[in-house]
mmCIF file of C-alpha atoms and ligand atoms in Angstrom:
data_model
loop_
_atom_site.group_PDB
_atom_site.id
_atom_site.type_symbol
_atom_site.label_atom_id
_atom_site.label_comp_id
_atom_site.label_asym_id
_atom_site.label_seq_id
_atom_site.Cartn_x
_atom_site.Cartn_y
_atom_site.Cartn_z
ATOM 1 C CA MET K 5 92.493 119.878 138.410
ATOM 2 C CA SER K 6 91.254 122.494 138.400
ATOM 3 C CA ASP K 7 94.306 124.940 138.035
ATOM 4 C CA LEU K 8 94.720 122.792 134.777
ATOM 5 C CA ILE K 9 93.447 124.116 131.084
ATOM 6 C CA CYS K 10 93.860 120.647 129.333
ATOM 7 C CA GLN K 11 92.306 117.208 130.317
ATOM 8 C CA ARG K 12 93.165 115.209 127.157
ATOM 9 C CA ILE K 13 95.984 115.770 124.869
ATOM 10 C CA LEU K 14 97.512 114.619 121.779
ATOM 11 C CA LEU K 15 101.533 114.951 122.243
ATOM 12 C CA LYS K 16 102.998 114.573 118.860
ATOM 13 C CA LEU K 17 106.643 113.328 118.776
ATOM 14 C CA SER K 18 108.466 112.645 115.292
ATOM 15 C CA GLY K 19 110.844 109.840 115.053
ATOM 16 C CA GLU K 20 113.954 112.046 114.892
ATOM 17 C CA ALA K 21 113.032 113.322 118.141
ATOM 18 C CA LEU K 22 114.160 109.894 119.473
ATOM 19 C CA MET K 23 117.367 110.226 117.791
ATOM 20 C CA GLY K 24 119.044 112.470 120.028
ATOM 21 C CA GLU K 25 122.265 113.382 119.056
ATOM 22 C CA GLY K 26 122.431 110.114 117.030
ATOM 23 C CA ASP K 27 121.761 110.310 113.408
ATOM 24 C CA PHE K 28 119.770 106.923 112.870
ATOM 25 C CA GLY K 29 117.207 104.922 115.986
ATOM 26 C CA ILE K 30 116.491 105.546 119.493
ATOM 27 C CA ASP K 31 118.751 107.060 122.150
ATOM 28 C CA PRO K 32 117.580 105.341 125.347
ATOM 29 C CA GLY K 33 118.187 108.415 127.220
ATOM 30 C CA VAL K 34 116.319 110.460 125.149
ATOM 31 C CA ILE K 35 113.151 108.394 125.522
ATOM 32 C CA ALA K 36 113.450 108.118 128.893
ATOM 33 C CA ARG K 37 113.500 111.663 129.513
ATOM 34 C CA MET K 38 110.362 111.928 127.364
ATOM 35 C CA ALA K 39 108.669 108.978 129.263
ATOM 36 C CA THR K 40 109.507 111.163 132.482
ATOM 37 C CA ASP K 41 107.717 114.176 130.602
ATOM 38 C CA VAL K 42 105.176 112.358 129.799
ATOM 39 C CA LYS K 43 104.605 110.368 133.383
ATOM 40 C CA GLU K 44 104.585 114.428 135.012
ATOM 41 C CA LEU K 45 101.134 114.680 133.105
ATOM 42 C CA VAL K 46 99.905 111.647 133.956
ATOM 43 C CA ASP K 47 100.246 112.246 137.440
ATOM 44 C CA ALA K 48 98.674 115.426 137.162
ATOM 45 C CA GLY K 49 95.522 113.516 136.243
ATOM 46 C CA ILE K 50 95.736 114.557 132.427
ATOM 47 C CA GLN K 51 95.321 111.732 129.874
ATOM 48 C CA VAL K 52 97.864 111.526 127.450
ATOM 49 C CA GLY K 53 97.535 110.008 123.444
ATOM 50 C CA MET K 54 100.789 109.721 121.813
ATOM 51 C CA VAL K 55 101.478 109.462 118.055
ATOM 52 C CA ILE K 56 105.513 109.208 117.149
ATOM 53 C CA GLY K 57 106.876 109.453 113.642
ATOM 54 C CA GLY K 58 109.254 106.702 111.972
ATOM 55 C CA GLY K 59 111.532 109.167 110.625
ATOM 56 C CA ASN K 60 114.446 108.254 112.527
ATOM 57 C CA ILE K 61 114.290 104.553 110.635
ATOM 58 C CA PHE K 62 112.204 104.679 107.167
ATOM 59 C CA ARG K 63 110.533 107.527 105.475
ATOM 60 C CA GLY K 64 108.019 106.058 102.332
ATOM 61 C CA GLU K 65 109.262 109.465 100.349
ATOM 62 C CA GLY K 66 113.143 108.439 100.716
ATOM 63 C CA LEU K 67 112.850 104.700 100.021
ATOM 64 C CA ALA K 68 110.935 105.653 96.789
ATOM 65 C CA LYS K 69 113.739 107.578 95.947
ATOM 66 C CA ALA K 70 116.207 104.779 96.672
ATOM 67 C CA GLY K 71 114.232 102.895 94.193
ATOM 68 C CA ILE K 72 111.678 100.977 96.714
ATOM 69 C CA ASP K 73 108.029 100.850 95.805
ATOM 70 C CA ARG K 74 106.547 103.557 97.658
ATOM 71 C CA VAL K 75 103.333 102.090 98.965
ATOM 72 C CA SER K 76 105.677 99.084 100.456
ATOM 73 C CA GLY K 77 108.248 102.443 101.554
ATOM 74 C CA ASP K 78 104.962 103.753 103.659
ATOM 75 C CA HIS K 79 104.590 100.264 105.048
ATOM 76 C CA MET K 80 108.221 100.258 106.241
ATOM 77 C CA GLY K 81 107.722 103.979 106.854
ATOM 78 C CA MET K 82 104.442 102.696 108.913
ATOM 79 C CA LEU K 83 105.927 100.018 110.780
ATOM 80 C CA ALA K 84 109.014 102.204 112.003
ATOM 81 C CA THR K 85 106.515 104.005 114.176
ATOM 82 C CA VAL K 86 105.172 100.883 115.589
ATOM 83 C CA MET K 87 108.748 99.955 116.810
ATOM 84 C CA ASN K 88 109.240 103.635 117.852
ATOM 85 C CA SER K 89 105.912 102.895 119.741
ATOM 86 C CA LEU K 90 106.745 99.910 121.439
ATOM 87 C CA ALA K 91 110.269 101.866 122.940
ATOM 88 C CA MET K 92 107.734 104.506 124.020
ATOM 89 C CA ARG K 93 105.267 102.054 125.565
ATOM 90 C CA ASP K 94 108.730 100.411 127.322
ATOM 91 C CA ALA K 95 110.200 103.484 128.716
ATOM 92 C CA LEU K 96 106.525 104.363 130.293
ATOM 93 C CA GLN K 97 106.064 101.417 132.038
ATOM 94 C CA LYS K 98 109.523 102.054 133.427
ATOM 95 C CA THR K 99 108.457 104.861 135.302
ATOM 96 C CA GLY K 100 105.506 102.863 136.578
ATOM 97 C CA VAL K 101 103.005 104.729 134.038
ATOM 98 C CA ALA K 102 100.758 101.892 132.174
ATOM 99 C CA ALA K 103 100.799 102.305 128.610
ATOM 100 C CA HIS K 104 99.226 100.808 125.566
ATOM 101 C CA ALA K 105 100.695 100.687 121.819
ATOM 102 C CA MET K 106 97.594 100.463 119.753
ATOM 103 C CA SER K 107 98.320 100.174 115.847
ATOM 104 C CA ALA K 108 96.085 101.139 113.060
ATOM 105 C CA LEU K 109 97.664 98.099 110.761
ATOM 106 C CA LYS K 110 96.898 94.387 112.290
ATOM 107 C CA ILE K 111 99.535 92.798 114.210
ATOM 108 C CA ASP K 112 98.018 91.130 116.977
ATOM 109 C CA GLN K 113 100.814 89.170 118.622
ATOM 110 C CA VAL K 114 102.573 93.229 118.679
ATOM 111 C CA CYS K 115 100.343 95.583 119.687
ATOM 112 C CA GLU K 116 96.603 95.767 120.422
ATOM 113 C CA PRO K 117 94.475 97.131 117.528
ATOM 114 C CA TYR K 118 93.405 100.789 117.378
ATOM 115 C CA ILE K 119 89.677 100.452 118.277
ATOM 116 C CA ARG K 120 88.451 104.091 119.078
ATOM 117 C CA ASN K 121 86.500 103.332 122.276
ATOM 118 C CA LYS K 122 89.472 100.966 123.770
ATOM 119 C CA ALA K 123 91.399 104.252 123.501
ATOM 120 C CA ILE K 124 89.311 106.093 125.200
ATOM 121 C CA ALA K 125 88.337 104.101 127.990
ATOM 122 C CA HIS K 126 92.488 103.453 128.421
ATOM 123 C CA LEU K 127 92.753 107.151 128.898
ATOM 124 C CA GLU K 128 89.433 107.469 131.316
ATOM 125 C CA ARG K 129 91.679 105.010 133.400
ATOM 126 C CA GLY K 130 94.845 107.402 133.058
ATOM 127 C CA ASP K 131 96.470 105.197 131.067
ATOM 128 C CA VAL K 132 98.627 106.410 127.903
ATOM 129 C CA ALA K 133 97.189 105.447 124.852
ATOM 130 C CA ILE K 134 100.275 105.650 122.048
ATOM 131 C CA PHE K 135 98.838 105.315 118.428
ATOM 132 C CA ALA K 136 100.982 103.452 116.227
ATOM 133 C CA ALA K 137 101.199 102.904 112.068
ATOM 134 C CA GLY K 138 100.222 106.229 111.462
ATOM 135 C CA THR K 139 96.396 106.202 109.801
ATOM 136 C CA GLY K 140 97.475 102.729 108.525
ATOM 137 C CA ASN K 141 97.331 104.272 105.056
ATOM 138 C CA PRO K 142 99.945 105.039 102.555
ATOM 139 C CA TYR K 143 100.623 108.520 101.059
ATOM 140 C CA PHE K 144 99.562 109.959 104.945
ATOM 141 C CA THR K 145 101.979 111.528 107.603
ATOM 142 C CA THR K 146 102.217 110.723 111.421
ATOM 143 C CA ASP K 147 101.428 114.572 111.293
ATOM 144 C CA SER K 148 97.983 113.646 109.773
ATOM 145 C CA ALA K 149 97.771 110.839 112.178
ATOM 146 C CA ALA K 150 98.293 112.794 115.173
ATOM 147 C CA SER K 151 95.066 115.261 114.013
ATOM 148 C CA LEU K 152 92.605 112.436 112.889
ATOM 149 C CA ARG K 153 93.493 110.691 116.228
ATOM 150 C CA ALA K 154 93.352 114.214 118.473
ATOM 151 C CA ILE K 155 90.383 114.575 116.526
ATOM 152 C CA GLU K 156 88.747 110.825 117.212
ATOM 153 C CA ILE K 157 89.573 111.179 121.193
ATOM 154 C CA LYS K 158 88.365 114.607 121.773
ATOM 155 C CA ALA K 159 91.735 116.029 122.950
ATOM 156 C CA ASN K 160 91.685 118.959 124.017
ATOM 157 C CA LEU K 161 94.777 119.919 122.136
ATOM 158 C CA LEU K 162 97.139 118.446 119.804
ATOM 159 C CA VAL K 163 100.799 119.794 121.025
ATOM 160 C CA LYS K 164 103.461 119.138 118.478
ATOM 161 C CA ALA K 165 106.720 118.737 119.656
ATOM 162 C CA THR K 166 109.376 119.909 117.832
ATOM 163 C CA LYS K 167 113.194 120.857 117.910
ATOM 164 C CA VAL K 168 112.842 124.275 117.935
ATOM 165 C CA ASP K 169 110.995 126.662 120.258
ATOM 166 C CA GLY K 170 107.533 127.105 117.994
ATOM 167 C CA ILE K 171 106.787 128.148 114.211
ATOM 168 C CA TYR K 172 108.803 130.441 112.523
ATOM 169 C CA SER K 173 108.909 132.642 109.382
ATOM 170 C CA ALA K 174 111.984 130.452 108.069
ATOM 171 C CA ASP K 175 114.009 127.727 109.608
ATOM 172 C CA PRO K 176 115.893 129.672 112.956
ATOM 173 C CA MET K 177 118.112 126.995 112.709
ATOM 174 C CA LYS K 178 119.487 128.183 109.459
ATOM 175 C CA ASP K 179 117.918 131.895 109.417
ATOM 176 C CA PRO K 180 118.826 134.029 112.493
ATOM 177 C CA ASP K 181 116.363 136.721 110.905
ATOM 178 C CA ALA K 182 113.971 134.277 111.184
ATOM 179 C CA GLU K 183 110.507 135.804 112.960
ATOM 180 C CA PHE K 184 108.807 134.050 115.915
ATOM 181 C CA TYR K 185 105.064 133.416 116.045
ATOM 182 C CA SER K 186 103.593 133.219 119.229
ATOM 183 C CA ARG K 187 99.827 132.650 117.459
ATOM 184 C CA LEU K 188 99.152 131.773 113.895
ATOM 185 C CA SER K 189 95.730 130.514 111.786
ATOM 186 C CA TYR K 190 95.649 127.659 110.326
ATOM 187 C CA ASP K 191 94.555 129.261 107.010
ATOM 188 C CA ARG K 192 97.888 131.614 107.176
ATOM 189 C CA ILE K 193 100.213 128.476 107.594
ATOM 190 C CA LEU K 194 98.585 126.971 104.369
ATOM 191 C CA SER K 195 98.915 130.414 102.074
ATOM 192 C CA GLU K 196 102.473 130.968 103.298
ATOM 193 C CA GLY K 197 103.506 127.359 103.237
ATOM 194 C CA LEU K 198 104.978 127.287 106.964
ATOM 195 C CA LYS K 199 106.515 124.277 107.632
ATOM 196 C CA VAL K 200 104.353 123.237 110.662
ATOM 197 C CA MET K 201 102.957 120.016 109.515
ATOM 198 C CA ASP K 202 101.541 118.960 106.308
ATOM 199 C CA ALA K 203 98.680 120.204 104.609
ATOM 200 C CA THR K 204 95.868 117.180 105.431
ATOM 201 C CA ALA K 205 97.144 117.489 109.133
ATOM 202 C CA ILE K 206 96.574 121.403 109.502
ATOM 203 C CA VAL K 207 93.625 121.105 107.313
ATOM 204 C CA LEU K 208 91.867 118.319 109.666
ATOM 205 C CA CYS K 209 92.834 120.448 112.509
ATOM 206 C CA ARG K 210 91.293 123.509 110.934
ATOM 207 C CA ASP K 211 87.939 122.190 109.928
ATOM 208 C CA ASN K 212 87.535 120.143 113.290
ATOM 209 C CA GLU K 213 88.299 123.420 115.396
ATOM 210 C CA MET K 214 91.319 121.366 117.199
ATOM 211 C CA PRO K 215 94.076 123.924 118.765
ATOM 212 C CA LEU K 216 97.302 123.192 118.046
ATOM 213 C CA ARG K 217 100.427 124.004 120.038
ATOM 214 C CA VAL K 218 103.965 123.712 118.530
ATOM 215 C CA MET K 219 106.392 123.528 121.174
ATOM 216 C CA ASN K 220 109.913 122.472 121.991
ATOM 217 C CA ILE K 221 110.793 118.909 123.302
ATOM 218 C CA ASN K 222 114.133 119.715 125.028
ATOM 219 C CA ASP K 223 112.278 122.047 127.083
ATOM 220 C CA ALA K 224 112.084 119.754 129.835
ATOM 221 C CA GLY K 225 108.724 120.440 131.984
ATOM 222 C CA ALA K 226 107.509 122.419 129.421
ATOM 223 C CA LEU K 227 104.872 120.643 128.617
ATOM 224 C CA MET K 228 103.398 120.665 132.401
ATOM 225 C CA ARG K 229 104.088 124.222 132.380
ATOM 226 C CA LEU K 230 101.593 124.375 129.154
ATOM 227 C CA THR K 231 98.581 122.737 130.960
ATOM 228 C CA GLN K 232 98.795 124.367 133.732
ATOM 229 C CA GLY K 233 98.272 127.552 131.248
ATOM 230 C CA GLU K 234 101.886 129.172 130.351
ATOM 231 C CA ASP K 235 101.794 130.101 127.220
ATOM 232 C CA ILE K 236 104.826 128.515 125.743
ATOM 233 C CA GLY K 237 105.752 127.694 121.927
ATOM 234 C CA THR K 238 102.997 128.976 119.045
ATOM 235 C CA LEU K 239 99.234 128.723 119.641
ATOM 236 C CA VAL K 240 97.557 128.178 116.148
ATOM 237 C CA GLU K 241 93.708 128.567 116.131
ATOM 238 C CA LEU K 242 91.018 129.631 113.937
HETATM 239 N N1 LIG Z 312 103.378 106.521 106.799
HETATM 240 C C1 LIG Z 312 102.213 106.301 106.040
HETATM 241 N N2 LIG Z 312 100.957 106.495 106.291
HETATM 242 C C2 LIG Z 312 100.956 107.025 107.764
HETATM 243 C C3 LIG Z 312 101.991 107.302 108.504
HETATM 244 C C4 LIG Z 312 103.034 106.693 107.931
HETATM 245 O O1 LIG Z 312 102.275 105.422 105.037
HETATM 246 O O2 LIG Z 312 99.248 107.400 108.250
HETATM 247 C C5 LIG Z 312 104.769 105.847 106.770
HETATM 248 C C6 LIG Z 312 105.010 107.287 105.703
HETATM 249 O O3 LIG Z 312 106.014 106.359 104.826
HETATM 250 C C7 LIG Z 312 105.911 108.200 106.817
HETATM 251 C C8 LIG Z 312 106.732 106.974 108.141
HETATM 252 O O4 LIG Z 312 105.954 106.029 107.848
HETATM 253 O O5 LIG Z 312 107.217 108.887 106.047
HETATM 254 C C9 LIG Z 312 107.388 107.538 108.928
HETATM 255 O O6 LIG Z 312 105.905 108.546 109.291
HETATM 256 P P1 LIG Z 312 106.777 110.497 109.263
HETATM 257 O O7 LIG Z 312 107.816 110.824 108.322
HETATM 258 O O8 LIG Z 312 105.011 111.280 109.630
HETATM 259 O O9 LIG Z 312 107.109 110.208 110.721
HETATM 260 P P2 LIG Z 312 108.336 111.353 111.280
HETATM 261 O O10 LIG Z 312 108.379 112.287 110.267
HETATM 262 O O11 LIG Z 312 107.145 112.098 112.111
HETATM 263 O O12 LIG Z 312 109.184 110.767 112.203
#
């Protein structure tokens, strides 16, 4: 453990990260590769908590635009995160890693309820804890859930995995002149409106001094190198 800079991380994956090249749902090959990356961390003695979004299935905001009541839509979105969490639990278990899905909404036949001390006990045992159903409340996002759970479980680092290498001044997929930032403050993200996580998530991290690393999920092995001290992606600090 001595060469590791993190003992406990909270990894946030968007639902879209699970789609691969598709435009809906889960690509089994992609989720299996992500599970392999997480197994590498677990095997190295790093405690891993995870939050997975639901945007590959449903988002409340999009459903509201299509005429569904916003709160019902958010409930559907949260249930989508449960589906993704079950798929990740299954993928991790197939690699031989013990994993638990813990839900912020009560669905006891499907998931364990989220109980903070039980989550910490899972992590201390070396099992992965996947925090499903976001915060359990409408009008929030899984980014906010990731900040909240990272703070609650006293993670050393919150890692937000994205499709790009870190935080840029503009979308690098659309703007070739977008500037890459290797370091940023929470306040600069908020004042410049940089698209990283929603403001609630950033404020929670800032007010609780939770360091945040934004990195590319498609860079295989990068998570392991990050926890060994390599400067990967963008680091957000005070
Ligand atoms: N959601 C919610 N409360 C939460 C977390 C999520 O209502 O605490 C709902 C919301 O509708 C959101 C959807 O679940 O759009 C999926 O989560 P998110 O959009 O954060 O997923 P991601 O973009 O990370 O895939």
